[in-house]
Amino acid sequence: MPSDFYICVLGSGSKGNCVYLRAGGVHFLVDAGLRYNDVEKRLHDIDVSTKDIQHVFITHEHIDHISGLKKFAKNNTATVHLNAQTYLRVSSELPAHYPVNVFDTAFEINDIRVTPFAVSHDAVDPMAFSFSFLGKKISVVTDTGYATTLVKEQIKNSDVMVLECNHDEEMLKKGIYPWPLKQRIAGKLGHLSNLQAAQTLAEVTSERLRHVFLAHLSAENNSPKLALETVGSHFSNLQLNCPALIMTHQSRVSELVSI
Ligand SMILES: [Zn+2]
Ligand SMILES: [Zn+2]
């Protein structure tokens, strides 16, 4: 069995999210929120074809996580994994008799242990995922208003993490968004700020945590520089070793990490 365990973020931000992973020769995606043509193109950039993708894990039904699903399912046969509530919301995107795995607990695909866990977000039953393979663990967490105790427990002992750094709290406060939208984003069912992400990381970090992808940045209320600085300076204030921080992008593939 091949021992490869790779991850890169094909695209991330408020306009669409899609993460690529490969474990033991099994190719899979978390979310399908980029246009199908972009998924095709960006996979091609890393020498992968959409036909190689065997599994797609859906976190929740918001458009920036499923906008490419319909066309993906029309052109491919990768199994779509999602929970029952989310399935009810997105089943219309899938052709009849499309292969679907409706999960309610952790499960295995070959030697990959898939652990879905609930996040705090204004969708019907939003999830995040951890993938464990040959003693290594990668966690993907976006779209959560705060890091609940459950989230923090689940992401402990990760070797690599994708973590939401949605907004800078000051930029959001002073920005042009209407007040109800600001409240939604900053609320418990909204999105993690840079500072919340930094605090969460500092709480769960360990010797094992080597790489963190900063994801789901708002184009209006954040900048890559601010996100990187906020996390970096939080770690240095606490005199903690900071894992390598990797920026993700809305319009291009991130760096690829192999563990
Ligand atoms: Zn969402
Ligand atoms: Zn989102």
PDB file of C-alpha atoms and ligand atoms in Angstrom:
ATOM      1  CA  MET A   1       0.000   0.000   0.000  1.00  0.00           C
ATOM      2  CA  PRO A   2       1.392   3.422  -0.880  1.00  0.00           C
ATOM      3  CA  SER A   3       2.063   5.616   2.153  1.00  0.00           C
ATOM      4  CA  ASP A   4       1.491   8.990   0.504  1.00  0.00           C
ATOM      5  CA  PHE A   5      -0.524  11.524   2.493  1.00  0.00           C
ATOM      6  CA  TYR A   6      -0.858  14.853   0.700  1.00  0.00           C
ATOM      7  CA  ILE A   7      -2.965  17.946   1.039  1.00  0.00           C
ATOM      8  CA  CYS A   8      -3.367  21.231  -0.767  1.00  0.00           C
ATOM      9  CA  VAL A   9      -6.171  23.762  -0.896  1.00  0.00           C
ATOM     10  CA  LEU A  10      -7.457  24.161  -4.459  1.00  0.00           C
ATOM     11  CA  GLY A  11      -9.246  27.347  -3.522  1.00  0.00           C
ATOM     12  CA  SER A  12     -10.623  28.960  -0.393  1.00  0.00           C
ATOM     13  CA  GLY A  13     -12.511  32.094   0.576  1.00  0.00           C
ATOM     14  CA  SER A  14     -16.058  33.392   0.772  1.00  0.00           C
ATOM     15  CA  LYS A  15     -16.512  32.757  -2.959  1.00  0.00           C
ATOM     16  CA  GLY A  16     -15.717  29.044  -2.926  1.00  0.00           C
ATOM     17  CA  ASN A  17     -13.922  26.277  -1.096  1.00  0.00           C
ATOM     18  CA  CYS A  18     -12.345  23.022  -2.187  1.00  0.00           C
ATOM     19  CA  VAL A  19      -9.545  21.021  -0.532  1.00  0.00           C
ATOM     20  CA  TYR A  20      -7.660  18.173  -2.205  1.00  0.00           C
ATOM     21  CA  LEU A  21      -6.184  15.240  -0.256  1.00  0.00           C
ATOM     22  CA  ARG A  22      -4.519  11.999  -1.205  1.00  0.00           C
ATOM     23  CA  ALA A  23      -3.907   9.100   1.188  1.00  0.00           C
ATOM     24  CA  GLY A  24      -2.578   5.696   0.190  1.00  0.00           C
ATOM     25  CA  GLY A  25      -3.339   6.388  -3.451  1.00  0.00           C
ATOM     26  CA  VAL A  26      -6.939   7.423  -2.703  1.00  0.00           C
ATOM     27  CA  HIS A  27      -7.742  10.916  -4.035  1.00  0.00           C
ATOM     28  CA  PHE A  28     -10.474  12.941  -2.401  1.00  0.00           C
ATOM     29  CA  LEU A  29     -11.929  16.410  -1.975  1.00  0.00           C
ATOM     30  CA  VAL A  30     -13.444  18.247   0.946  1.00  0.00           C
ATOM     31  CA  ASP A  31     -16.237  20.409  -0.479  1.00  0.00           C
ATOM     32  CA  ALA A  32     -16.959  21.280  -4.092  1.00  0.00           C
ATOM     33  CA  GLY A  33     -17.463  25.012  -3.839  1.00  0.00           C
ATOM     34  CA  LEU A  34     -15.404  26.078  -6.847  1.00  0.00           C
ATOM     35  CA  ARG A  35     -16.715  26.130 -10.406  1.00  0.00           C
ATOM     36  CA  TYR A  36     -16.210  22.716 -11.948  1.00  0.00           C
ATOM     37  CA  ASN A  37     -13.913  24.104 -14.652  1.00  0.00           C
ATOM     38  CA  ASP A  38     -11.726  25.642 -11.961  1.00  0.00           C
ATOM     39  CA  VAL A  39     -11.584  22.339 -10.044  1.00  0.00           C
ATOM     40  CA  GLU A  40     -10.550  20.602 -13.268  1.00  0.00           C
ATOM     41  CA  LYS A  41      -7.930  23.222 -14.054  1.00  0.00           C
ATOM     42  CA  ARG A  42      -6.464  23.386 -10.562  1.00  0.00           C
ATOM     43  CA  LEU A  43      -6.331  19.600 -10.208  1.00  0.00           C
ATOM     44  CA  HIS A  44      -4.544  19.559 -13.552  1.00  0.00           C
ATOM     45  CA  ASP A  45      -2.031  22.052 -12.083  1.00  0.00           C
ATOM     46  CA  ILE A  46      -1.088  19.351  -9.560  1.00  0.00           C
ATOM     47  CA  ASP A  47      -1.186  16.517 -12.131  1.00  0.00           C
ATOM     48  CA  VAL A  48      -4.488  15.075 -10.973  1.00  0.00           C
ATOM     49  CA  SER A  49      -7.573  14.463 -13.115  1.00  0.00           C
ATOM     50  CA  THR A  50     -11.143  14.804 -11.831  1.00  0.00           C
ATOM     51  CA  LYS A  51     -11.513  11.133 -12.815  1.00  0.00           C
ATOM     52  CA  ASP A  52      -8.912  10.267 -10.150  1.00  0.00           C
ATOM     53  CA  ILE A  53     -11.138  11.674  -7.403  1.00  0.00           C
ATOM     54  CA  GLN A  54     -12.855   8.799  -5.617  1.00  0.00           C
ATOM     55  CA  HIS A  55     -14.572  10.615  -2.750  1.00  0.00           C
ATOM     56  CA  VAL A  56     -16.030  14.050  -2.048  1.00  0.00           C
ATOM     57  CA  PHE A  57     -16.822  15.045   1.541  1.00  0.00           C
ATOM     58  CA  ILE A  58     -19.374  17.825   1.944  1.00  0.00           C
ATOM     59  CA  THR A  59     -19.252  19.967   5.097  1.00  0.00           C
ATOM     60  CA  HIS A  60     -22.522  21.881   4.647  1.00  0.00           C
ATOM     61  CA  GLU A  61     -24.967  23.188   2.095  1.00  0.00           C
ATOM     62  CA  HIS A  62     -23.824  26.811   1.726  1.00  0.00           C
ATOM     63  CA  ILE A  63     -23.192  27.747  -1.883  1.00  0.00           C
ATOM     64  CA  ASP A  64     -19.477  28.430  -1.389  1.00  0.00           C
ATOM     65  CA  HIS A  65     -19.098  24.712  -0.513  1.00  0.00           C
ATOM     66  CA  ILE A  66     -21.316  23.047  -3.127  1.00  0.00           C
ATOM     67  CA  SER A  67     -21.520  25.342  -6.164  1.00  0.00           C
ATOM     68  CA  GLY A  68     -19.455  22.959  -8.311  1.00  0.00           C
ATOM     69  CA  LEU A  69     -21.080  19.766  -7.058  1.00  0.00           C
ATOM     70  CA  LYS A  70     -23.770  19.455  -9.695  1.00  0.00           C
ATOM     71  CA  LYS A  71     -21.398  19.565 -12.624  1.00  0.00           C
ATOM     72  CA  PHE A  72     -18.835  17.448 -10.808  1.00  0.00           C
ATOM     73  CA  ALA A  73     -21.423  14.701 -10.217  1.00  0.00           C
ATOM     74  CA  LYS A  74     -22.620  14.931 -13.813  1.00  0.00           C
ATOM     75  CA  ASN A  75     -19.114  14.232 -15.089  1.00  0.00           C
ATOM     76  CA  ASN A  76     -17.680  11.885 -12.449  1.00  0.00           C
ATOM     77  CA  THR A  77     -18.597   9.005 -10.173  1.00  0.00           C
ATOM     78  CA  ALA A  78     -16.788   9.862  -6.914  1.00  0.00           C
ATOM     79  CA  THR A  79     -18.845   8.880  -3.869  1.00  0.00           C
ATOM     80  CA  VAL A  80     -20.323  11.906  -2.098  1.00  0.00           C
ATOM     81  CA  HIS A  81     -20.177  11.669   1.696  1.00  0.00           C
ATOM     82  CA  LEU A  82     -22.460  13.869   3.766  1.00  0.00           C
ATOM     83  CA  ASN A  83     -24.808  13.691   6.726  1.00  0.00           C
ATOM     84  CA  ALA A  84     -28.570  13.165   6.472  1.00  0.00           C
ATOM     85  CA  GLN A  85     -29.646  16.779   6.963  1.00  0.00           C
ATOM     86  CA  THR A  86     -27.143  18.118   4.475  1.00  0.00           C
ATOM     87  CA  TYR A  87     -28.109  15.388   2.004  1.00  0.00           C
ATOM     88  CA  LEU A  88     -31.733  16.603   2.118  1.00  0.00           C
ATOM     89  CA  ARG A  89     -30.511  20.079   1.153  1.00  0.00           C
ATOM     90  CA  VAL A  90     -28.146  19.084  -1.648  1.00  0.00           C
ATOM     91  CA  SER A  91     -29.671  15.906  -3.122  1.00  0.00           C
ATOM     92  CA  SER A  92     -31.148  17.943  -5.968  1.00  0.00           C
ATOM     93  CA  GLU A  93     -27.566  18.679  -7.132  1.00  0.00           C
ATOM     94  CA  LEU A  94     -26.916  14.964  -7.688  1.00  0.00           C
ATOM     95  CA  PRO A  95     -28.159  12.788 -10.559  1.00  0.00           C
ATOM     96  CA  ALA A  96     -30.587   9.958  -9.703  1.00  0.00           C
ATOM     97  CA  HIS A  97     -28.839   6.869  -8.235  1.00  0.00           C
ATOM     98  CA  TYR A  98     -25.609   8.773  -7.729  1.00  0.00           C
ATOM     99  CA  PRO A  99     -23.294   7.005  -5.214  1.00  0.00           C
ATOM    100  CA  VAL A 100     -23.819   8.664  -1.843  1.00  0.00           C
ATOM    101  CA  ASN A 101     -22.711   7.724   1.656  1.00  0.00           C
ATOM    102  CA  VAL A 102     -24.946   9.302   4.290  1.00  0.00           C
ATOM    103  CA  PHE A 103     -22.871   9.070   7.464  1.00  0.00           C
ATOM    104  CA  ASP A 104     -23.777   9.639  11.077  1.00  0.00           C
ATOM    105  CA  THR A 105     -20.503   8.715  12.709  1.00  0.00           C
ATOM    106  CA  ALA A 106     -16.823   8.045  11.971  1.00  0.00           C
ATOM    107  CA  PHE A 107     -16.083   5.520   9.225  1.00  0.00           C
ATOM    108  CA  GLU A 108     -13.239   4.030   7.238  1.00  0.00           C
ATOM    109  CA  ILE A 109     -12.240   4.062   3.594  1.00  0.00           C
ATOM    110  CA  ASN A 110      -9.455   1.530   3.052  1.00  0.00           C
ATOM    111  CA  ASP A 111      -7.022   2.511   5.814  1.00  0.00           C
ATOM    112  CA  ILE A 112      -8.215   6.089   6.083  1.00  0.00           C
ATOM    113  CA  ARG A 113     -10.208   6.844   9.210  1.00  0.00           C
ATOM    114  CA  VAL A 114     -12.718   9.631   8.506  1.00  0.00           C
ATOM    115  CA  THR A 115     -14.065  11.466  11.555  1.00  0.00           C
ATOM    116  CA  PRO A 116     -16.811  14.009  10.919  1.00  0.00           C
ATOM    117  CA  PHE A 117     -17.631  16.381  13.779  1.00  0.00           C
ATOM    118  CA  ALA A 118     -20.116  19.195  14.274  1.00  0.00           C
ATOM    119  CA  VAL A 119     -19.161  22.850  14.003  1.00  0.00           C
ATOM    120  CA  SER A 120     -21.111  25.943  15.084  1.00  0.00           C
ATOM    121  CA  HIS A 121     -22.457  27.588  11.931  1.00  0.00           C
ATOM    122  CA  ASP A 122     -25.775  28.730  10.476  1.00  0.00           C
ATOM    123  CA  ALA A 123     -26.303  25.738   8.196  1.00  0.00           C
ATOM    124  CA  VAL A 124     -28.640  22.786   8.739  1.00  0.00           C
ATOM    125  CA  ASP A 125     -26.028  20.375  10.212  1.00  0.00           C
ATOM    126  CA  PRO A 126     -22.526  21.690   9.460  1.00  0.00           C
ATOM    127  CA  MET A 127     -19.495  19.421   9.841  1.00  0.00           C
ATOM    128  CA  ALA A 128     -15.721  19.444   9.784  1.00  0.00           C
ATOM    129  CA  PHE A 129     -13.504  16.420   9.154  1.00  0.00           C
ATOM    130  CA  SER A 130     -10.368  14.738  10.425  1.00  0.00           C
ATOM    131  CA  PHE A 131      -8.597  12.144   8.296  1.00  0.00           C
ATOM    132  CA  SER A 132      -6.187   9.700   9.941  1.00  0.00           C
ATOM    133  CA  PHE A 133      -3.878   7.505   7.920  1.00  0.00           C
ATOM    134  CA  LEU A 134      -0.853   5.451   9.043  1.00  0.00           C
ATOM    135  CA  GLY A 135      -0.679   7.292  12.364  1.00  0.00           C
ATOM    136  CA  LYS A 136      -0.864  10.771  10.794  1.00  0.00           C
ATOM    137  CA  LYS A 137      -3.808  13.121  11.055  1.00  0.00           C
ATOM    138  CA  ILE A 138      -5.088  15.994   8.934  1.00  0.00           C
ATOM    139  CA  SER A 139      -8.023  18.141  10.093  1.00  0.00           C
ATOM    140  CA  VAL A 140     -10.087  20.502   7.947  1.00  0.00           C
ATOM    141  CA  VAL A 141     -12.156  23.084   9.842  1.00  0.00           C
ATOM    142  CA  THR A 142     -13.886  26.066   8.291  1.00  0.00           C
ATOM    143  CA  ASP A 143     -17.213  27.819   8.799  1.00  0.00           C
ATOM    144  CA  THR A 144     -17.518  27.788  12.564  1.00  0.00           C
ATOM    145  CA  GLY A 145     -18.540  30.781  14.679  1.00  0.00           C
ATOM    146  CA  TYR A 146     -16.274  29.624  17.465  1.00  0.00           C
ATOM    147  CA  ALA A 147     -14.167  26.601  18.300  1.00  0.00           C
ATOM    148  CA  THR A 148     -16.368  24.502  20.551  1.00  0.00           C
ATOM    149  CA  THR A 149     -14.896  22.080  23.074  1.00  0.00           C
ATOM    150  CA  LEU A 150     -15.763  19.290  20.650  1.00  0.00           C
ATOM    151  CA  VAL A 151     -13.892  20.976  17.795  1.00  0.00           C
ATOM    152  CA  LYS A 152     -10.824  21.513  19.963  1.00  0.00           C
ATOM    153  CA  GLU A 153     -10.863  17.892  21.150  1.00  0.00           C
ATOM    154  CA  GLN A 154     -11.219  16.583  17.608  1.00  0.00           C
ATOM    155  CA  ILE A 155      -8.384  18.605  16.100  1.00  0.00           C
ATOM    156  CA  LYS A 156      -5.846  17.840  18.841  1.00  0.00           C
ATOM    157  CA  ASN A 157      -2.844  15.792  17.696  1.00  0.00           C
ATOM    158  CA  SER A 158      -3.221  16.836  14.077  1.00  0.00           C
ATOM    159  CA  ASP A 159      -0.051  16.900  11.967  1.00  0.00           C
ATOM    160  CA  VAL A 160      -1.612  19.301   9.480  1.00  0.00           C
ATOM    161  CA  MET A 161      -4.624  21.528   9.795  1.00  0.00           C
ATOM    162  CA  VAL A 162      -6.745  23.643   7.514  1.00  0.00           C
ATOM    163  CA  LEU A 163      -8.266  26.309   9.752  1.00  0.00           C
ATOM    164  CA  GLU A 164     -10.598  29.178   9.005  1.00  0.00           C
ATOM    165  CA  CYS A 165      -9.205  32.698   9.453  1.00  0.00           C
ATOM    166  CA  ASN A 166     -12.232  34.494   8.107  1.00  0.00           C
ATOM    167  CA  HIS A 167     -11.910  38.083   9.226  1.00  0.00           C
ATOM    168  CA  ASP A 168      -9.949  40.637  11.145  1.00  0.00           C
ATOM    169  CA  GLU A 169     -12.216  41.760  13.965  1.00  0.00           C
ATOM    170  CA  GLU A 170     -11.401  45.487  13.555  1.00  0.00           C
ATOM    171  CA  MET A 171     -11.820  45.417   9.783  1.00  0.00           C
ATOM    172  CA  LEU A 172     -15.190  43.735  10.123  1.00  0.00           C
ATOM    173  CA  LYS A 173     -16.312  46.256  12.749  1.00  0.00           C
ATOM    174  CA  LYS A 174     -15.258  49.275  10.687  1.00  0.00           C
ATOM    175  CA  GLY A 175     -16.122  47.818   7.284  1.00  0.00           C
ATOM    176  CA  ILE A 176     -18.985  48.501   4.916  1.00  0.00           C
ATOM    177  CA  TYR A 177     -21.132  45.451   5.713  1.00  0.00           C
ATOM    178  CA  PRO A 178     -24.602  46.177   7.106  1.00  0.00           C
ATOM    179  CA  TRP A 179     -24.919  45.655  10.853  1.00  0.00           C
ATOM    180  CA  PRO A 180     -26.968  42.401  10.714  1.00  0.00           C
ATOM    181  CA  LEU A 181     -24.378  40.815   8.410  1.00  0.00           C
ATOM    182  CA  LYS A 182     -21.543  41.933  10.700  1.00  0.00           C
ATOM    183  CA  GLN A 183     -23.384  40.354  13.606  1.00  0.00           C
ATOM    184  CA  ARG A 184     -23.917  37.131  11.665  1.00  0.00           C
ATOM    185  CA  ILE A 185     -20.247  36.804  10.743  1.00  0.00           C
ATOM    186  CA  ALA A 186     -18.953  37.634  14.220  1.00  0.00           C
ATOM    187  CA  GLY A 187     -21.656  35.584  15.987  1.00  0.00           C
ATOM    188  CA  LYS A 188     -21.473  32.074  17.386  1.00  0.00           C
ATOM    189  CA  LEU A 189     -22.989  30.656  14.195  1.00  0.00           C
ATOM    190  CA  GLY A 190     -20.758  32.666  11.874  1.00  0.00           C
ATOM    191  CA  HIS A 191     -17.064  32.476  11.097  1.00  0.00           C
ATOM    192  CA  LEU A 192     -13.772  32.341  13.016  1.00  0.00           C
ATOM    193  CA  SER A 193     -11.802  35.566  13.159  1.00  0.00           C
ATOM    194  CA  ASN A 194      -8.020  35.640  12.817  1.00  0.00           C
ATOM    195  CA  LEU A 195      -7.707  36.064  16.577  1.00  0.00           C
ATOM    196  CA  GLN A 196     -10.111  33.230  17.353  1.00  0.00           C
ATOM    197  CA  ALA A 197      -8.183  30.995  14.962  1.00  0.00           C
ATOM    198  CA  ALA A 198      -4.899  31.994  16.624  1.00  0.00           C
ATOM    199  CA  GLN A 199      -6.314  31.291  20.098  1.00  0.00           C
ATOM    200  CA  THR A 200      -7.705  27.940  18.981  1.00  0.00           C
ATOM    201  CA  LEU A 201      -4.411  26.921  17.416  1.00  0.00           C
ATOM    202  CA  ALA A 202      -2.461  27.948  20.508  1.00  0.00           C
ATOM    203  CA  GLU A 203      -4.784  25.814  22.649  1.00  0.00           C
ATOM    204  CA  VAL A 204      -4.511  22.671  20.552  1.00  0.00           C
ATOM    205  CA  THR A 205      -0.979  22.907  19.220  1.00  0.00           C
ATOM    206  CA  SER A 206       1.473  20.100  19.928  1.00  0.00           C
ATOM    207  CA  GLU A 207       4.873  18.845  18.808  1.00  0.00           C
ATOM    208  CA  ARG A 208       3.042  17.061  16.022  1.00  0.00           C
ATOM    209  CA  LEU A 209       1.452  20.108  14.424  1.00  0.00           C
ATOM    210  CA  ARG A 210       3.775  21.104  11.583  1.00  0.00           C
ATOM    211  CA  HIS A 211       1.643  22.906   8.983  1.00  0.00           C
ATOM    212  CA  VAL A 212      -1.474  25.045   9.180  1.00  0.00           C
ATOM    213  CA  PHE A 213      -3.320  26.287   6.109  1.00  0.00           C
ATOM    214  CA  LEU A 214      -5.088  29.574   6.834  1.00  0.00           C
ATOM    215  CA  ALA A 215      -8.388  29.298   4.983  1.00  0.00           C
ATOM    216  CA  HIS A 216     -11.711  30.936   4.102  1.00  0.00           C
ATOM    217  CA  LEU A 217     -10.324  34.498   4.262  1.00  0.00           C
ATOM    218  CA  SER A 218     -12.877  37.209   3.605  1.00  0.00           C
ATOM    219  CA  ALA A 219     -11.948  39.401   0.639  1.00  0.00           C
ATOM    220  CA  GLU A 220     -13.553  42.453   2.306  1.00  0.00           C
ATOM    221  CA  ASN A 221     -12.655  42.016   5.957  1.00  0.00           C
ATOM    222  CA  ASN A 222      -9.240  40.423   5.948  1.00  0.00           C
ATOM    223  CA  SER A 223      -5.894  40.255   4.200  1.00  0.00           C
ATOM    224  CA  PRO A 224      -3.350  37.427   4.012  1.00  0.00           C
ATOM    225  CA  LYS A 225      -0.848  39.695   5.763  1.00  0.00           C
ATOM    226  CA  LEU A 226      -3.167  40.379   8.710  1.00  0.00           C
ATOM    227  CA  ALA A 227      -4.130  36.722   9.096  1.00  0.00           C
ATOM    228  CA  LEU A 228      -0.492  35.595   9.087  1.00  0.00           C
ATOM    229  CA  GLU A 229       0.553  38.372  11.473  1.00  0.00           C
ATOM    230  CA  THR A 230      -2.281  37.771  13.929  1.00  0.00           C
ATOM    231  CA  VAL A 231      -1.560  34.054  14.233  1.00  0.00           C
ATOM    232  CA  GLY A 232       2.225  34.515  14.251  1.00  0.00           C
ATOM    233  CA  SER A 233       2.233  37.233  16.892  1.00  0.00           C
ATOM    234  CA  HIS A 234      -0.218  35.349  19.113  1.00  0.00           C
ATOM    235  CA  PHE A 235       2.202  32.419  19.151  1.00  0.00           C
ATOM    236  CA  SER A 236       5.213  34.613  19.828  1.00  0.00           C
ATOM    237  CA  ASN A 237       3.387  36.462  22.641  1.00  0.00           C
ATOM    238  CA  LEU A 238       2.759  33.105  24.277  1.00  0.00           C
ATOM    239  CA  GLN A 239       6.339  31.989  23.509  1.00  0.00           C
ATOM    240  CA  LEU A 240       5.021  28.960  21.669  1.00  0.00           C
ATOM    241  CA  ASN A 241       6.613  27.389  18.624  1.00  0.00           C
ATOM    242  CA  CYS A 242       4.509  28.334  15.655  1.00  0.00           C
ATOM    243  CA  PRO A 243       3.756  25.689  13.028  1.00  0.00           C
ATOM    244  CA  ALA A 244       4.478  26.646   9.401  1.00  0.00           C
ATOM    245  CA  LEU A 245       1.610  28.883   8.280  1.00  0.00           C
ATOM    246  CA  ILE A 246       0.487  28.388   4.690  1.00  0.00           C
ATOM    247  CA  MET A 247      -1.737  30.898   2.957  1.00  0.00           C
ATOM    248  CA  THR A 248      -4.645  29.698   0.812  1.00  0.00           C
ATOM    249  CA  HIS A 249      -6.049  31.651  -2.124  1.00  0.00           C
ATOM    250  CA  GLN A 250      -9.405  32.162  -3.750  1.00  0.00           C
ATOM    251  CA  SER A 251      -8.106  32.021  -7.287  1.00  0.00           C
ATOM    252  CA  ARG A 252      -5.225  29.572  -7.232  1.00  0.00           C
ATOM    253  CA  VAL A 253      -3.906  26.414  -5.633  1.00  0.00           C
ATOM    254  CA  SER A 254      -1.973  26.651  -2.365  1.00  0.00           C
ATOM    255  CA  GLU A 255       1.350  25.069  -1.635  1.00  0.00           C
ATOM    256  CA  LEU A 256       1.146  21.257  -1.368  1.00  0.00           C
ATOM    257  CA  VAL A 257       2.131  19.548   1.875  1.00  0.00           C
ATOM    258  CA  SER A 258       3.181  15.936   2.118  1.00  0.00           C
ATOM    259  CA  ILE A 259       3.470  14.189   5.494  1.00  0.00           C
TER     260      ILE A 259
HETATM  261 ZN    ZN B   1     -20.989  28.366   5.484  1.00  0.00          ZN
HETATM  262 ZN    ZN B   2     -18.091  28.966   3.698  1.00  0.00          ZN
END
